[in-house]
Structures are given as structure tokens and as C-alpha cells.
Coordinates of N, CA, C and O in Angstrom, one line a residue:
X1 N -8.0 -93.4 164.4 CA -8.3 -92.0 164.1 C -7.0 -91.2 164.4 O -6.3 -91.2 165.4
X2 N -6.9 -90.4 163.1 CA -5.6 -89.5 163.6 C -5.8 -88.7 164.6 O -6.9 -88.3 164.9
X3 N -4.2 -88.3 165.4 CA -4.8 -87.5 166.6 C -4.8 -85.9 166.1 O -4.3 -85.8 165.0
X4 N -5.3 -84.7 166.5 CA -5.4 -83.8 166.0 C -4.0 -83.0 166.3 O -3.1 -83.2 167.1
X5 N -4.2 -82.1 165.1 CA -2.8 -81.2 165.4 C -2.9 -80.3 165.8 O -3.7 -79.5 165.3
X6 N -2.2 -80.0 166.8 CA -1.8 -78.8 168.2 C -1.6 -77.6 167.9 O -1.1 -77.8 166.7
X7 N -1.5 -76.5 167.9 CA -1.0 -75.1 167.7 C 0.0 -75.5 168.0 O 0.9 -75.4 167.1
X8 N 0.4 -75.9 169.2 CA 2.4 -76.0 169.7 C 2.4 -76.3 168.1 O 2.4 -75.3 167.3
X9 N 2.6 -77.7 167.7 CA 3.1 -78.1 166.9 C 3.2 -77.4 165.0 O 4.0 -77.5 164.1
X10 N 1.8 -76.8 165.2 CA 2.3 -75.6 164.0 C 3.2 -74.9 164.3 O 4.0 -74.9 163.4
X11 N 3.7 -74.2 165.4 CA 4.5 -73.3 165.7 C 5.5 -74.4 165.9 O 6.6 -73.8 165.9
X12 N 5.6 -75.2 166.1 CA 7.3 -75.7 166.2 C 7.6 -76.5 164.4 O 8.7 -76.7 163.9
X13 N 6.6 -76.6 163.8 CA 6.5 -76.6 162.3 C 7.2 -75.3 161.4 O 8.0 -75.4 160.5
X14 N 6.9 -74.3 161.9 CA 7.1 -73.0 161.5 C 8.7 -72.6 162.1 O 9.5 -71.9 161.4
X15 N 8.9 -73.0 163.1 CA 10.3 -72.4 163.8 C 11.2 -73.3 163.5 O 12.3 -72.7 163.3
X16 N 11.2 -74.9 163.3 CA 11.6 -75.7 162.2 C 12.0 -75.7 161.3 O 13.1 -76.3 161.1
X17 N 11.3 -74.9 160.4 CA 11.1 -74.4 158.9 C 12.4 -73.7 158.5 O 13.4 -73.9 157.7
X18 N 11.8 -72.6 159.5 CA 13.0 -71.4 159.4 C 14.4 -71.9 159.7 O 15.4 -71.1 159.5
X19 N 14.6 -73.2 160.2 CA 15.9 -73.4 161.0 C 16.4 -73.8 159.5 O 17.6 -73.6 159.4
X20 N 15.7 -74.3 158.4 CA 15.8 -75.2 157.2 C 16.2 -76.4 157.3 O 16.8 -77.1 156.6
X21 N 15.6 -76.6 158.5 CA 15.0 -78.6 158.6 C 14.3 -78.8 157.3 O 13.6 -78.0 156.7
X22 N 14.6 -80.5 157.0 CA 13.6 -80.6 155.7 C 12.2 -81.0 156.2 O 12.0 -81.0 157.4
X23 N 11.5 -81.3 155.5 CA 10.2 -82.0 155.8 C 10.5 -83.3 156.6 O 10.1 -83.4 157.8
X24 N 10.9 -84.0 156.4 CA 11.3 -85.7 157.1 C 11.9 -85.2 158.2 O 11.4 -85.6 159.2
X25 N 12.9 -84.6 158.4 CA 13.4 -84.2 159.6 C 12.3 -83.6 160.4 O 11.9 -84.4 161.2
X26 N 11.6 -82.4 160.5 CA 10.5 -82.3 160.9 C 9.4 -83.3 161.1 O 9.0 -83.5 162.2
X27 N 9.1 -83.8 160.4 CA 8.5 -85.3 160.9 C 8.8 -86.0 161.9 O 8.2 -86.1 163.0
X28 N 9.9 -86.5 161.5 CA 10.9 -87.5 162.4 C 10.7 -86.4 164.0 O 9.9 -86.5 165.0
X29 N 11.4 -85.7 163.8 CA 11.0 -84.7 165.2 C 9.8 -84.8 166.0 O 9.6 -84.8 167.2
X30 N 9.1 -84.9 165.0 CA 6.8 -84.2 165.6 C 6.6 -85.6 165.8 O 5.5 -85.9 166.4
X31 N 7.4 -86.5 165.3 CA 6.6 -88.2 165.5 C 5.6 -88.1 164.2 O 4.8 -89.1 164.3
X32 N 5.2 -87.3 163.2 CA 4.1 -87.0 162.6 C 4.6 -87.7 161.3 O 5.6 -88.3 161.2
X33 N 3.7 -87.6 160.2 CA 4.0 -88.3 159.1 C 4.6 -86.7 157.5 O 4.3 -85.5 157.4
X34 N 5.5 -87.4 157.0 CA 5.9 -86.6 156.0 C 4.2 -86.0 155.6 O 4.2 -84.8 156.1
X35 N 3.2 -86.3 155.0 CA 2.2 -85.8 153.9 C 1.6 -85.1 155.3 O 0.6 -84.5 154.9
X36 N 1.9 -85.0 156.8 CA 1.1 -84.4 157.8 C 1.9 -83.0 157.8 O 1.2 -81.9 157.7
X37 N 2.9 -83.0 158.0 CA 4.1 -82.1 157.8 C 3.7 -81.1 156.6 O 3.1 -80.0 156.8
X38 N 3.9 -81.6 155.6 CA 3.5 -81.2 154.2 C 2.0 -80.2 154.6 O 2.2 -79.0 154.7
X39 N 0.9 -80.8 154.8 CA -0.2 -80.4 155.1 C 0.0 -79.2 155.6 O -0.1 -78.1 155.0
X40 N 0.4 -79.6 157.3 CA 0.8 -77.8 158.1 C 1.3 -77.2 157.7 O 1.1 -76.1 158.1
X41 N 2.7 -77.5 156.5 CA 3.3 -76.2 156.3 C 2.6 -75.6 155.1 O 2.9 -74.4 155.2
X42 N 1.5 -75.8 153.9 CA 0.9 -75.8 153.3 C 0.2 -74.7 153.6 O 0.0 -73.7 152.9
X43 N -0.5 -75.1 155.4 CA -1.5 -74.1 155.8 C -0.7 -72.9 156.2 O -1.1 -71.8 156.0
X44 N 0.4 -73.3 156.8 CA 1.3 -72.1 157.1 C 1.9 -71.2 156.1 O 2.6 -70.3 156.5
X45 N 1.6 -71.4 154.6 CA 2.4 -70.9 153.7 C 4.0 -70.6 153.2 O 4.7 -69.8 152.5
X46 N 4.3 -72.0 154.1 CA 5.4 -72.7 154.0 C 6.2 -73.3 152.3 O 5.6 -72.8 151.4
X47 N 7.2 -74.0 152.1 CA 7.3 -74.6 150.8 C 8.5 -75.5 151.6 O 8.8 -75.2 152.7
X48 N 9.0 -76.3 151.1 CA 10.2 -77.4 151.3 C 10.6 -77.6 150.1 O 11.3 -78.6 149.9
X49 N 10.3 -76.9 149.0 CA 10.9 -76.7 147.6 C 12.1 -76.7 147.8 O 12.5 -75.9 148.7
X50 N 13.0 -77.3 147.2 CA 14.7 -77.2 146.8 C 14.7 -76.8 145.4 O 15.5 -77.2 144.7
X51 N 13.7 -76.0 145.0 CA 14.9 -75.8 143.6 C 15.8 -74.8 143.2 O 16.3 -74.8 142.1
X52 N 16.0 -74.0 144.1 CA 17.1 -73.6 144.1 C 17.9 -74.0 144.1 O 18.7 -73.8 143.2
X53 N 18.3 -75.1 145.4 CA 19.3 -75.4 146.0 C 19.6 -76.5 144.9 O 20.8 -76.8 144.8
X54 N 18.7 -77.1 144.1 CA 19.0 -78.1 142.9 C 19.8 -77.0 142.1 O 21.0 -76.8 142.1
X55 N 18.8 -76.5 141.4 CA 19.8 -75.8 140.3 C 21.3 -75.5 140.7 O 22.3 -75.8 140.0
X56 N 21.3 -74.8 141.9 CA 22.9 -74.1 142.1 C 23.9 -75.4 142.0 O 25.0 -75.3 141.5
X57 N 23.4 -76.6 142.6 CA 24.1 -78.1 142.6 C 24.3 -78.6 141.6 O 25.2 -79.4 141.8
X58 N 23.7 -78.6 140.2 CA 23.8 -78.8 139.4 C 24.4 -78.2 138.6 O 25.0 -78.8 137.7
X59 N 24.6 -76.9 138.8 CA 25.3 -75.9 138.1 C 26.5 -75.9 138.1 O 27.3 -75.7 137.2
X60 N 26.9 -76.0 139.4 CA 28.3 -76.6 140.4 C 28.3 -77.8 139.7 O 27.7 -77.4 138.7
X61 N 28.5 -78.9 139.6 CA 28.2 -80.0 139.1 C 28.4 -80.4 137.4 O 28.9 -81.4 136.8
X62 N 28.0 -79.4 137.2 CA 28.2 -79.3 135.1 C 29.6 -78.2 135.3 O 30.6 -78.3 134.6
X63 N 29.5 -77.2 136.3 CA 31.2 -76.8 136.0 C 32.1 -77.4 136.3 O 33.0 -77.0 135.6
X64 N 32.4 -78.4 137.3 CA 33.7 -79.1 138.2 C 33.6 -80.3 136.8 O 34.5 -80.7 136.1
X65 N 32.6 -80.5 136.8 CA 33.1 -81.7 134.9 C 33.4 -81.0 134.0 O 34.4 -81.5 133.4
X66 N 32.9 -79.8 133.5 CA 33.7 -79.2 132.5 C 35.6 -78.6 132.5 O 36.5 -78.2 131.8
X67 N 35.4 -78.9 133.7 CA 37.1 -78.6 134.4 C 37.4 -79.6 134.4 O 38.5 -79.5 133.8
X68 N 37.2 -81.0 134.7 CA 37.7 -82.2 134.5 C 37.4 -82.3 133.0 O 38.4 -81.7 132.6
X69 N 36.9 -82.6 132.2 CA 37.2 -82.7 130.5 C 38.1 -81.8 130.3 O 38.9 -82.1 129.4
X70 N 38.3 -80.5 130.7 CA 39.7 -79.7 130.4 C 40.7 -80.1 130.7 O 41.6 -79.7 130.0
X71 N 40.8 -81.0 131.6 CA 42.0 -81.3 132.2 C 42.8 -82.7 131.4 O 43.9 -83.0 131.1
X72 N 40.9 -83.2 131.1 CA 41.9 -84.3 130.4 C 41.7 -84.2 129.0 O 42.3 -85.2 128.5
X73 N 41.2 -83.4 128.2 CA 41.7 -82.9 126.9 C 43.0 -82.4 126.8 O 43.7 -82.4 125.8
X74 N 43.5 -81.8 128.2 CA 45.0 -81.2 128.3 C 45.9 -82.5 128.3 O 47.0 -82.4 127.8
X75 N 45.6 -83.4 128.8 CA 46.4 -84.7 129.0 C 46.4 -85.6 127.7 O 47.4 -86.3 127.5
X76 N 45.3 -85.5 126.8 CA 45.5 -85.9 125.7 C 46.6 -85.7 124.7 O 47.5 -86.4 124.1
X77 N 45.9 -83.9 124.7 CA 47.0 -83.3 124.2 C 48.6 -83.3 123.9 O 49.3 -82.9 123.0
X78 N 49.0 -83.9 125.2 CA 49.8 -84.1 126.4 C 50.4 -85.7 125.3 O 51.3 -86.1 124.5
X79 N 49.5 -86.1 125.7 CA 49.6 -87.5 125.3 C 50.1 -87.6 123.5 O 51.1 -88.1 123.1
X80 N 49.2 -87.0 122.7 CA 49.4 -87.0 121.6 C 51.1 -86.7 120.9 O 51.7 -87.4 120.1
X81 N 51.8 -85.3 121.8 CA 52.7 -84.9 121.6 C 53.8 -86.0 121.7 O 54.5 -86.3 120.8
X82 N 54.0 -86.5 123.0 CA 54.7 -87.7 123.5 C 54.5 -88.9 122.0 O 55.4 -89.4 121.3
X83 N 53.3 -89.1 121.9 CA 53.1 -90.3 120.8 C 54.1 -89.9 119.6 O 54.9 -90.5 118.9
X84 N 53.6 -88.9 119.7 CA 54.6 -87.9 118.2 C 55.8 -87.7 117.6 O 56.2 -87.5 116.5
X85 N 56.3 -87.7 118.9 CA 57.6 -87.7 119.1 C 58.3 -88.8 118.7 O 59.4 -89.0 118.0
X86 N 57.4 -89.8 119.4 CA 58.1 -91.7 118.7 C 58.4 -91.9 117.7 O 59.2 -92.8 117.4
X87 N 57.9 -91.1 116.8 CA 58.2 -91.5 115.3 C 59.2 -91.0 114.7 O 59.3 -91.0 113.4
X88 N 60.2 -90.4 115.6 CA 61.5 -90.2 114.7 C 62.7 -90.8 115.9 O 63.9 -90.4 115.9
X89 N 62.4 -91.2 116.4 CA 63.2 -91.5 117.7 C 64.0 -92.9 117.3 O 63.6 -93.7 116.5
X90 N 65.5 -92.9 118.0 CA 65.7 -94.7 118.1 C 65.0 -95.9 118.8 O 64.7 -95.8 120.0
X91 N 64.9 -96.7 118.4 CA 64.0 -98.0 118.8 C 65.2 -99.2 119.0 O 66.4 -99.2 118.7
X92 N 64.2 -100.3 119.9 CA 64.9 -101.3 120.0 C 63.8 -102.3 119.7 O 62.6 -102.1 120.1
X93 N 64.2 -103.3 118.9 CA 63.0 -104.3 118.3 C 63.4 -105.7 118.5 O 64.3 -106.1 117.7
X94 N 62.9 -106.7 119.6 CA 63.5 -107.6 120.5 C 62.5 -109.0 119.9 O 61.3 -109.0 119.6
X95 N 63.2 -110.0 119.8 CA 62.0 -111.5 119.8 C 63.1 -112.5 119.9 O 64.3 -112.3 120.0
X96 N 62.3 -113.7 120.0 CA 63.1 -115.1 120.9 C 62.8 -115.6 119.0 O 61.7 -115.4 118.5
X97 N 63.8 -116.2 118.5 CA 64.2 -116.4 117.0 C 65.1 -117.9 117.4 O 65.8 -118.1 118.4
X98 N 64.9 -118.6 116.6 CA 66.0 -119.9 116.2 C 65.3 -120.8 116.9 O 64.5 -120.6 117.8
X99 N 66.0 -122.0 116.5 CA 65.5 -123.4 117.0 C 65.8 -123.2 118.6 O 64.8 -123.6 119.3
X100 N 66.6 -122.7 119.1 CA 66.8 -122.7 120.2 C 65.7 -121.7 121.3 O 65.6 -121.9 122.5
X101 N 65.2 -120.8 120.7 CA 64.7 -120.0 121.0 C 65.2 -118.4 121.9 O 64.9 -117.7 122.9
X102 N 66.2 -118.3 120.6 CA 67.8 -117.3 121.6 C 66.9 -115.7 121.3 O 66.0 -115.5 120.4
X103 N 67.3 -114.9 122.1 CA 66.6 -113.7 122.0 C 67.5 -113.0 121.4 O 68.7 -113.0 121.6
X104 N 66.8 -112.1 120.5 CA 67.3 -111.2 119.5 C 67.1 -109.5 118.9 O 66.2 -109.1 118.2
X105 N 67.9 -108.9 119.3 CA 67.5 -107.5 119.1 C 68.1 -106.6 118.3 O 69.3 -106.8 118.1
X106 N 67.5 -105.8 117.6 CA 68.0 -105.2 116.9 C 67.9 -103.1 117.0 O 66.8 -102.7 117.4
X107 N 68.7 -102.4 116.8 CA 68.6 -101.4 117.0 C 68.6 -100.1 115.4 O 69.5 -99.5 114.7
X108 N 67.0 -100.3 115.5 CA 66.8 -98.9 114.3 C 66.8 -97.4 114.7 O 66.9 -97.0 115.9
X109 N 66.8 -96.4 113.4 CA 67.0 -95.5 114.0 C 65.8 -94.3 113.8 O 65.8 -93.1 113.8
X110 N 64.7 -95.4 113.7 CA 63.2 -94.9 113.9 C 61.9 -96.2 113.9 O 62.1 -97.2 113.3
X111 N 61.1 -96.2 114.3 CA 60.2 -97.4 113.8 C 60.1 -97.8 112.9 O 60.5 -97.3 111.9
X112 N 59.6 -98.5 112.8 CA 59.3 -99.3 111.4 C 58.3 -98.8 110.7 O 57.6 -97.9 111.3
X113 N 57.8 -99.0 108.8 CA 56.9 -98.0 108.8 C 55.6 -98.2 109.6 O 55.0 -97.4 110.4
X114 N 55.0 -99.8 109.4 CA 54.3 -100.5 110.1 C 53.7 -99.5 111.5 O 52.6 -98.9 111.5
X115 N 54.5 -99.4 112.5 CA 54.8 -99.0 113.6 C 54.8 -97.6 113.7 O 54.5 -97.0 114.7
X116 N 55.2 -96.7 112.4 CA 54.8 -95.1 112.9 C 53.8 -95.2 112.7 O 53.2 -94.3 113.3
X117 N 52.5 -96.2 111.5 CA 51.1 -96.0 111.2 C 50.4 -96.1 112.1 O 49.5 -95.2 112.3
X118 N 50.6 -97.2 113.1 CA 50.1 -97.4 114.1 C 50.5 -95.8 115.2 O 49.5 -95.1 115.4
X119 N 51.6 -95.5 115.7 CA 51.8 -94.0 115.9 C 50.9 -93.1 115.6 O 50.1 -92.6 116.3
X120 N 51.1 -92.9 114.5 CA 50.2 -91.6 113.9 C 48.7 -92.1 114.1 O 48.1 -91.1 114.3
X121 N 47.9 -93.3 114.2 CA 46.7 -93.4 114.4 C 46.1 -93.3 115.7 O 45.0 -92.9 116.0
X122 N 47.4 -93.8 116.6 CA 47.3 -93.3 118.1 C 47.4 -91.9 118.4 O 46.7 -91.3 119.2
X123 N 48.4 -91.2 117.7 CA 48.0 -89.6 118.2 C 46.6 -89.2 117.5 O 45.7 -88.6 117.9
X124 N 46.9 -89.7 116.5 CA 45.2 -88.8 115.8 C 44.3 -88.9 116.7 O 44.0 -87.9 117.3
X125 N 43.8 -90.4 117.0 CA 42.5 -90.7 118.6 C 42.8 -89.7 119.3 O 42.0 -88.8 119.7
X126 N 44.2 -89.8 119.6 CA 44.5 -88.5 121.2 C 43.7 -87.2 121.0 O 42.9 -86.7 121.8
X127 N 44.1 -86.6 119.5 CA 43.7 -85.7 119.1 C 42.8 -85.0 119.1 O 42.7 -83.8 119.6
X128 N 41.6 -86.1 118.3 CA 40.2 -86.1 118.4 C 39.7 -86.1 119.1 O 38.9 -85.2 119.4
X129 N 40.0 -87.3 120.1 CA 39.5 -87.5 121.5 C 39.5 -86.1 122.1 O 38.4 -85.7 122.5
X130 N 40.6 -85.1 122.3 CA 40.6 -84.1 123.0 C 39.8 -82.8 122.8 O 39.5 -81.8 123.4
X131 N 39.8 -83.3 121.2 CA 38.7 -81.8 120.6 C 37.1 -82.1 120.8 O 36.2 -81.3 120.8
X132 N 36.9 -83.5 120.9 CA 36.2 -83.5 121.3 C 35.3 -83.5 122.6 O 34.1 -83.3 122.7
X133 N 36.5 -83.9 123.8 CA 35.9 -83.0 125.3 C 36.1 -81.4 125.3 O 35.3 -80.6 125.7
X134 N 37.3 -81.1 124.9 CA 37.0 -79.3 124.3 C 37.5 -79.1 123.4 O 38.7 -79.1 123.1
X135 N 36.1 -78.8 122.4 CA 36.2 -78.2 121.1 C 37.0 -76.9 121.2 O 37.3 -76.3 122.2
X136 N 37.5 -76.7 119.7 CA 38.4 -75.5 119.8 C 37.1 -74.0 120.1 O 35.9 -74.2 120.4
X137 N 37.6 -73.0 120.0 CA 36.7 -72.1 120.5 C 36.9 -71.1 119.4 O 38.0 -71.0 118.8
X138 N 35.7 -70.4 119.1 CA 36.2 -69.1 118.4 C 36.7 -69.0 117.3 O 36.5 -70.0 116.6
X139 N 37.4 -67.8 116.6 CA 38.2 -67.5 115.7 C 37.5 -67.9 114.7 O 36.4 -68.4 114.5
X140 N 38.6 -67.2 113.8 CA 37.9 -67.2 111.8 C 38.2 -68.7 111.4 O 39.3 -69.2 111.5
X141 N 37.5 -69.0 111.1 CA 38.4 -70.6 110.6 C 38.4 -71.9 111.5 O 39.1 -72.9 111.1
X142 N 37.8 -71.9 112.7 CA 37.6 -72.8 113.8 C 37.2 -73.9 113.2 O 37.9 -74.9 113.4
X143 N 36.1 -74.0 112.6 CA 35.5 -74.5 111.8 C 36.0 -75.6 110.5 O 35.6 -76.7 110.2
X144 N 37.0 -74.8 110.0 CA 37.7 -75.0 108.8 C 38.8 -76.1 109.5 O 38.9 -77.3 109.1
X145 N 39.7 -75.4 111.0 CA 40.7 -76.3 111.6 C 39.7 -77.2 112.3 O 39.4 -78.1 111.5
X146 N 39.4 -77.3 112.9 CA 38.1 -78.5 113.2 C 37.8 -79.8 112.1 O 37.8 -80.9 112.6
X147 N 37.5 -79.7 111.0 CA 37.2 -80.1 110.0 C 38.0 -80.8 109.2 O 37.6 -81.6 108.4
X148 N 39.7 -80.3 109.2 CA 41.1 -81.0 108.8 C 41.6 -81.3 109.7 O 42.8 -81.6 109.5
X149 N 41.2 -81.5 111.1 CA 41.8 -82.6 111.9 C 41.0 -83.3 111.9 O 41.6 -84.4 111.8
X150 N 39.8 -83.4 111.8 CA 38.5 -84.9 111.9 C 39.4 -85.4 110.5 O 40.3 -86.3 110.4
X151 N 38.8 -84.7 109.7 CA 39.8 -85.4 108.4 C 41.3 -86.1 109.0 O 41.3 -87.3 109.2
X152 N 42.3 -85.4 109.3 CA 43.2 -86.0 109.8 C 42.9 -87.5 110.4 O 43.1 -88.6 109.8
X153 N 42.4 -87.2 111.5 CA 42.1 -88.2 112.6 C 41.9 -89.9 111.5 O 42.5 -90.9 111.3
X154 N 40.4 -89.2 111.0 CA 40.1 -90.3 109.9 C 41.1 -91.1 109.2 O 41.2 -92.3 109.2
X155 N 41.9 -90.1 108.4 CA 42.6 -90.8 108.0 C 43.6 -91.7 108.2 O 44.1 -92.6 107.5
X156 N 44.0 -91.2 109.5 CA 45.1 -92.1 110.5 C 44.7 -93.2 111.0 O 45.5 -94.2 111.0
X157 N 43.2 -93.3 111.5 CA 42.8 -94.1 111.7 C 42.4 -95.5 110.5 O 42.3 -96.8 110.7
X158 N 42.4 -94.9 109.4 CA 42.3 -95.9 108.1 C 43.3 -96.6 108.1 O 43.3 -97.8 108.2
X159 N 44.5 -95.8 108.0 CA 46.0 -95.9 107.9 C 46.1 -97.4 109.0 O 46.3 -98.5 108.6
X160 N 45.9 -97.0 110.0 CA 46.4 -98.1 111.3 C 45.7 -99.3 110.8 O 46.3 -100.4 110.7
X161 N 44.2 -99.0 110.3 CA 43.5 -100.3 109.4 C 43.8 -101.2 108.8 O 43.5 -102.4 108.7
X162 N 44.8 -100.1 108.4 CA 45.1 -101.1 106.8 C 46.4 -102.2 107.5 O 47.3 -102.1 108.4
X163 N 45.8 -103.6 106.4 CA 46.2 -104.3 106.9 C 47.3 -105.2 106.1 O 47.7 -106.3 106.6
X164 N 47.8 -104.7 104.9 CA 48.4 -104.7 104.2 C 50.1 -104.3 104.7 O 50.6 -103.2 104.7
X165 N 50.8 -105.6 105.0 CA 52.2 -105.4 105.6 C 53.2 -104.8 104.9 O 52.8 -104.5 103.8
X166 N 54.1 -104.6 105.1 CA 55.4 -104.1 104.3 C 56.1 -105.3 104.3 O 56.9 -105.5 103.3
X167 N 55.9 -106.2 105.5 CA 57.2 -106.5 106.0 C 58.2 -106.2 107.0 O 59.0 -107.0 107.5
X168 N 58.1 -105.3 107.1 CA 58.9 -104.1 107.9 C 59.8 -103.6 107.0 O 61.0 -103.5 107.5
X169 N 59.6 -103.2 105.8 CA 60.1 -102.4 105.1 C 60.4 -100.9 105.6 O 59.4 -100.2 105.9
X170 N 61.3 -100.4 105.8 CA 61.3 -98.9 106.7 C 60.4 -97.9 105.3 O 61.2 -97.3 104.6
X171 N 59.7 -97.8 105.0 CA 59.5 -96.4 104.3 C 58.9 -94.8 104.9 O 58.5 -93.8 104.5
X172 N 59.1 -95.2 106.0 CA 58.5 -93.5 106.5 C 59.9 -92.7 106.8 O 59.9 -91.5 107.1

């Protein structure tokens, strides 16, 4: 048989309360059971509701990530430009060639075309990737530039696809 509940212990239920002990903590304290807890503060006109304290945590929570996706749409960005740049730059293009297996390098004075497709298909992803953790915002035409970089993207990504060599023909 349960033992009965004390006035003390409403009143140390209640002064508990106020300190913003949770329910289990008050439990644990009274020796009593969570759904006994529950009960007294019930009669007391009590609540152990958190939904405040959810929402505000959550809310915190969806902002500190939306600042991390900014950060790394910034890094993309970041990244894309860097990629971009490769494609007019000098190269060095290295392999182990001949019976002997002698190493061999050769020095162009941009990539191969091969090699900027692959380029340009890696910034495009960077691209995309970035407008996609933050979309562009606003303005007349957002929509319209949104829509010719997806295009873009796509296409670059075809480009890298294709599987059709040159050779290493330079044509870009």
C-alpha cells in the first residue's frame, strides 16, 4: 500500500517547483515516484511543461546551423574561385614512361582541355553546392540568376561526363 502524502511534502513539492527542479529531480529528492510528483503538482497547480524552454533551444539551434551553412557556402565559394583560377595557370604533368620505368614531366602553360572540364565541373558543384545551403536572396532577377547557374552547374557537370577523350589535345 502506498504510504500517504504529507503536507510537508506538498509544500517541499511547491518550494521545489519554484527553485525549477524538474519532476525526477523532485522525485529523486521526496524518495517518491515521477507519476506521484506529477500528481501533487497537478493538485498544486503546478506544470513541469518545458515548452518554452524547447522552443527557445530549438530556435537557438536552427540559428547556430543556419550560421554554419553560411559559413560553409562562404567556403565554397571560396573554394570555387581557387578551382577557377586553375584553369589558366601553369601546370606540371608527371608519369613513370619507358621500359625502364623513368619518370617524366612535362611543363604546360595551362591544363589540358580534358583537365579544365573536369575544373569547370568541380567549381560548378562548389557553386551549386553553395546556393544551395544559401540561396541567393532578393532582388529583381534572383530567380532568373538562380536558374542560369543551375543551368550552369548542369552543364559542367555533363561536360566532366563526357567521356569522349581528346587525347590531351589542348583546345580550351
Amino acid at each position: 500500500m502506498p504510504r500517504p502524502i504529507t503536507d510537508t511534502e506538498r509544500e517541499r513539492v511547491r518550494r521545489l517547483h519554484s527553485q525549477g527542479k524538474t519532476r525526477n529531480e523532485i522525485a529523486r529528492e521526496l524518495g517518491r515516484s515521477g507519476s506521484t510528483i506529477s500528481g501533487i503538482a497537478r493538485d498544486l497547480g503546478l506544470s513541469f511543461e518545458r515548452g518554452p524552454e524547447v522552443i527557445a533551444a530549438t530556435e537557438a539551434r536552427r540559428i547556430d546551423l543556419a550560421a554554419r551553412r553560411a559559413q560553409l557556402a562562404e567556403a565554397l565559394h571560396i573554394d570555387a574561385e581557387r578551382l577557377r583560377a586553375q584553369l589558366w595557370e601553369p601546370c606540371t604533368y608527371g608519369e613513370f614512361a619507358g621500359r625502364d620505368g623513368e619518370w617524366h614531366e612535362v611543363q604546360l602553360a595551362r591544363p589540358r582541355f580534358a583537365d579544365q572540364r573536369q575544373i569547370l565541373a568541380a567549381t560548378g558543384t562548389a557553386i551549386d553546392r553553395s546556393l544551395k545551403l544559401a540561396p541567393v536572396e532578393g532582388g529583381e532577377g534572383a530567380d532568373q540568376v538562380r536558374s542560369m547557374l543551375g543551368a550552369l552547374g548542369e552543364a559542367l557537370t555533363m561536360a566532366a561526363g563526357d567521356t569522349d577523350d581528346d587525347g590531351g589535345a589542348d583546345g580550351g
